[in-house]
Amino acid sequence: QVQLVESGGGLVQAGGSLRLSCAASGRTFNRDAMAWFRQGPGKEREFVAATNWSGGSIYLRDYADSVKGRFTISRDNANTVSLQLNSRKPEDTAVYYCAAQRGGGRRYQYNYWGQGTQVTVSS
């Protein structure tokens, strides 16, 4: 069974640093995109960032306009993806979900999902 496990969330100050990590198992995502989504209180799930993976490196990074210039997505290997949260805002408070594709897909179409990790940004 494919599993994605997020870690690194918590209650953080706006001025602090935070790095979310996701580790996948049950499948090697050596040519599949992995991404981060989030869902704030009373909001719909939204896309945050994504990376593809080929030849042991990233050749495409995709960011939502709301996080461009503030968040950085990294693909440590085929099955691990991280999200560095900088210049955080209270609006970034949400449950962050790790996701992965299987055999490719549309920009926001993902096949596997983690359980999510809560990120709360205080001002």
mmCIF file of C-alpha atoms in Angstrom:
data_model
loop_
_atom_site.group_PDB
_atom_site.id
_atom_site.type_symbol
_atom_site.label_atom_id
_atom_site.label_comp_id
_atom_site.label_asym_id
_atom_site.label_seq_id
_atom_site.Cartn_x
_atom_site.Cartn_y
_atom_site.Cartn_z
ATOM 1 C CA GLN A 1 0.000 0.000 0.000
ATOM 2 C CA VAL A 2 1.235 3.446 -0.878
ATOM 3 C CA GLN A 3 1.553 5.734 2.090
ATOM 4 C CA LEU A 4 2.566 9.351 2.375
ATOM 5 C CA VAL A 5 3.496 10.679 5.789
ATOM 6 C CA GLU A 6 3.917 14.370 6.513
ATOM 7 C CA SER A 7 5.911 15.807 9.370
ATOM 8 C CA GLY A 8 7.166 19.140 10.613
ATOM 9 C CA GLY A 9 3.919 20.964 11.257
ATOM 10 C CA GLY A 10 2.979 22.761 14.404
ATOM 11 C CA LEU A 11 2.361 26.111 16.022
ATOM 12 C CA VAL A 12 4.924 28.626 14.843
ATOM 13 C CA GLN A 13 5.523 32.333 15.075
ATOM 14 C CA ALA A 14 5.359 34.340 11.875
ATOM 15 C CA GLY A 15 9.026 35.209 12.227
ATOM 16 C CA GLY A 16 10.150 31.646 12.745
ATOM 17 C CA SER A 17 11.259 29.061 10.238
ATOM 18 C CA LEU A 18 9.416 25.904 9.363
ATOM 19 C CA ARG A 19 10.127 22.999 7.078
ATOM 20 C CA LEU A 20 7.575 20.360 6.209
ATOM 21 C CA SER A 21 8.660 16.957 4.989
ATOM 22 C CA CYS A 22 6.868 14.092 3.322
ATOM 23 C CA ALA A 23 8.079 10.534 2.941
ATOM 24 C CA ALA A 24 6.342 8.100 0.621
ATOM 25 C CA SER A 25 6.465 4.322 0.703
ATOM 26 C CA GLY A 26 4.994 1.422 -1.230
ATOM 27 C CA ARG A 27 6.017 2.769 -4.617
ATOM 28 C CA THR A 28 8.989 4.507 -6.191
ATOM 29 C CA PHE A 29 7.926 7.840 -7.617
ATOM 30 C CA ASN A 30 10.957 8.152 -9.846
ATOM 31 C CA ARG A 31 9.047 9.794 -12.701
ATOM 32 C CA ASP A 32 6.078 11.179 -10.841
ATOM 33 C CA ALA A 33 5.226 14.587 -9.530
ATOM 34 C CA MET A 34 4.811 15.200 -5.837
ATOM 35 C CA ALA A 35 3.060 18.196 -4.395
ATOM 36 C CA TRP A 36 1.781 20.074 -1.408
ATOM 37 C CA PHE A 37 -1.813 21.155 -0.943
ATOM 38 C CA ARG A 38 -3.437 22.875 1.979
ATOM 39 C CA GLN A 39 -6.868 23.433 3.419
ATOM 40 C CA GLY A 40 -7.542 26.326 5.760
ATOM 41 C CA PRO A 41 -10.462 26.605 8.185
ATOM 42 C CA GLY A 42 -13.693 26.823 6.233
ATOM 43 C CA LYS A 43 -11.858 26.792 2.937
ATOM 44 C CA GLU A 44 -11.508 24.437 0.019
ATOM 45 C CA ARG A 45 -8.334 22.497 -0.529
ATOM 46 C CA GLU A 46 -5.887 24.489 -2.625
ATOM 47 C CA PHE A 47 -2.721 23.779 -4.510
ATOM 48 C CA VAL A 48 0.506 25.071 -2.987
ATOM 49 C CA ALA A 49 3.508 23.715 -4.874
ATOM 50 C CA ALA A 50 4.709 20.735 -6.872
ATOM 51 C CA THR A 51 7.806 19.170 -8.395
ATOM 52 C CA ASN A 52 8.418 16.531 -10.998
ATOM 53 C CA TRP A 53 11.328 14.103 -10.842
ATOM 54 C CA SER A 54 13.560 12.610 -13.510
ATOM 55 C CA GLY A 55 17.158 11.489 -13.646
ATOM 56 C CA GLY A 56 17.636 12.098 -9.960
ATOM 57 C CA SER A 57 16.779 15.773 -10.083
ATOM 58 C CA ILE A 58 13.993 18.298 -10.407
ATOM 59 C CA TYR A 59 13.453 19.977 -13.749
ATOM 60 C CA LEU A 60 10.180 21.724 -13.028
ATOM 61 C CA ARG A 61 8.827 23.563 -10.020
ATOM 62 C CA ASP A 62 5.276 24.824 -9.819
ATOM 63 C CA TYR A 63 4.024 27.311 -7.238
ATOM 64 C CA ALA A 64 0.694 28.843 -6.470
ATOM 65 C CA ASP A 65 0.658 32.623 -6.778
ATOM 66 C CA SER A 66 -0.127 32.950 -3.086
ATOM 67 C CA VAL A 67 3.191 31.387 -2.050
ATOM 68 C CA LYS A 68 5.579 32.399 -4.824
ATOM 69 C CA GLY A 69 8.676 34.011 -3.405
ATOM 70 C CA ARG A 70 7.867 32.821 0.106
ATOM 71 C CA PHE A 71 7.806 29.023 0.013
ATOM 72 C CA THR A 72 10.359 26.687 -1.496
ATOM 73 C CA ILE A 73 9.637 23.135 -2.543
ATOM 74 C CA SER A 74 12.458 20.606 -2.672
ATOM 75 C CA ARG A 75 12.597 17.045 -3.905
ATOM 76 C CA ASP A 76 15.204 15.249 -1.839
ATOM 77 C CA ASN A 77 14.763 12.004 -3.766
ATOM 78 C CA ALA A 78 12.104 10.090 -5.678
ATOM 79 C CA ASN A 79 10.005 9.518 -2.577
ATOM 80 C CA THR A 80 10.695 12.554 -0.442
ATOM 81 C CA VAL A 81 9.465 16.107 -0.834
ATOM 82 C CA SER A 82 9.877 19.080 1.466
ATOM 83 C CA LEU A 83 8.365 22.524 1.761
ATOM 84 C CA GLN A 84 10.231 25.421 3.315
ATOM 85 C CA LEU A 85 7.916 28.073 4.681
ATOM 86 C CA ASN A 86 9.389 31.550 4.827
ATOM 87 C CA SER A 87 7.751 34.941 5.303
ATOM 88 C CA ARG A 88 4.741 33.182 6.696
ATOM 89 C CA LYS A 89 1.407 34.898 7.079
ATOM 90 C CA PRO A 90 -1.609 34.079 9.259
ATOM 91 C CA GLU A 91 -3.372 33.120 6.041
ATOM 92 C CA ASP A 92 -0.922 30.222 5.750
ATOM 93 C CA THR A 93 -2.601 28.509 8.678
ATOM 94 C CA ALA A 94 -3.975 25.260 7.316
ATOM 95 C CA VAL A 95 -3.656 21.528 7.193
ATOM 96 C CA TYR A 96 -0.920 20.775 4.702
ATOM 97 C CA TYR A 97 -1.198 17.615 2.637
ATOM 98 C CA CYS A 98 1.457 15.795 0.704
ATOM 99 C CA ALA A 99 0.359 14.275 -2.603
ATOM 100 C CA ALA A 100 1.847 12.167 -5.379
ATOM 101 C CA GLN A 101 0.882 11.259 -8.924
ATOM 102 C CA ARG A 102 0.907 7.837 -10.534
ATOM 103 C CA GLY A 103 1.883 7.653 -14.189
ATOM 104 C CA GLY A 104 1.513 11.383 -14.708
ATOM 105 C CA GLY A 105 -1.558 13.532 -14.576
ATOM 106 C CA ARG A 106 -3.015 16.989 -14.804
ATOM 107 C CA ARG A 107 -1.641 19.833 -12.753
ATOM 108 C CA TYR A 108 -4.015 19.360 -9.835
ATOM 109 C CA GLN A 109 -4.835 15.691 -10.295
ATOM 110 C CA TYR A 110 -3.096 13.463 -7.748
ATOM 111 C CA ASN A 111 -3.551 9.822 -6.882
ATOM 112 C CA TYR A 112 -2.122 9.466 -3.395
ATOM 113 C CA TRP A 113 -2.561 11.630 -0.349
ATOM 114 C CA GLY A 114 -1.090 11.875 3.108
ATOM 115 C CA GLN A 115 -3.057 12.395 6.301
ATOM 116 C CA GLY A 116 -1.976 16.007 6.593
ATOM 117 C CA THR A 117 -0.076 18.037 9.135
ATOM 118 C CA GLN A 118 -1.407 21.115 10.887
ATOM 119 C CA VAL A 119 0.442 24.388 10.500
ATOM 120 C CA THR A 120 -0.685 27.282 12.654
ATOM 121 C CA VAL A 121 0.909 30.664 12.123
ATOM 122 C CA SER A 122 0.507 33.155 14.947
ATOM 123 C CA SER A 123 1.091 36.868 14.632
#
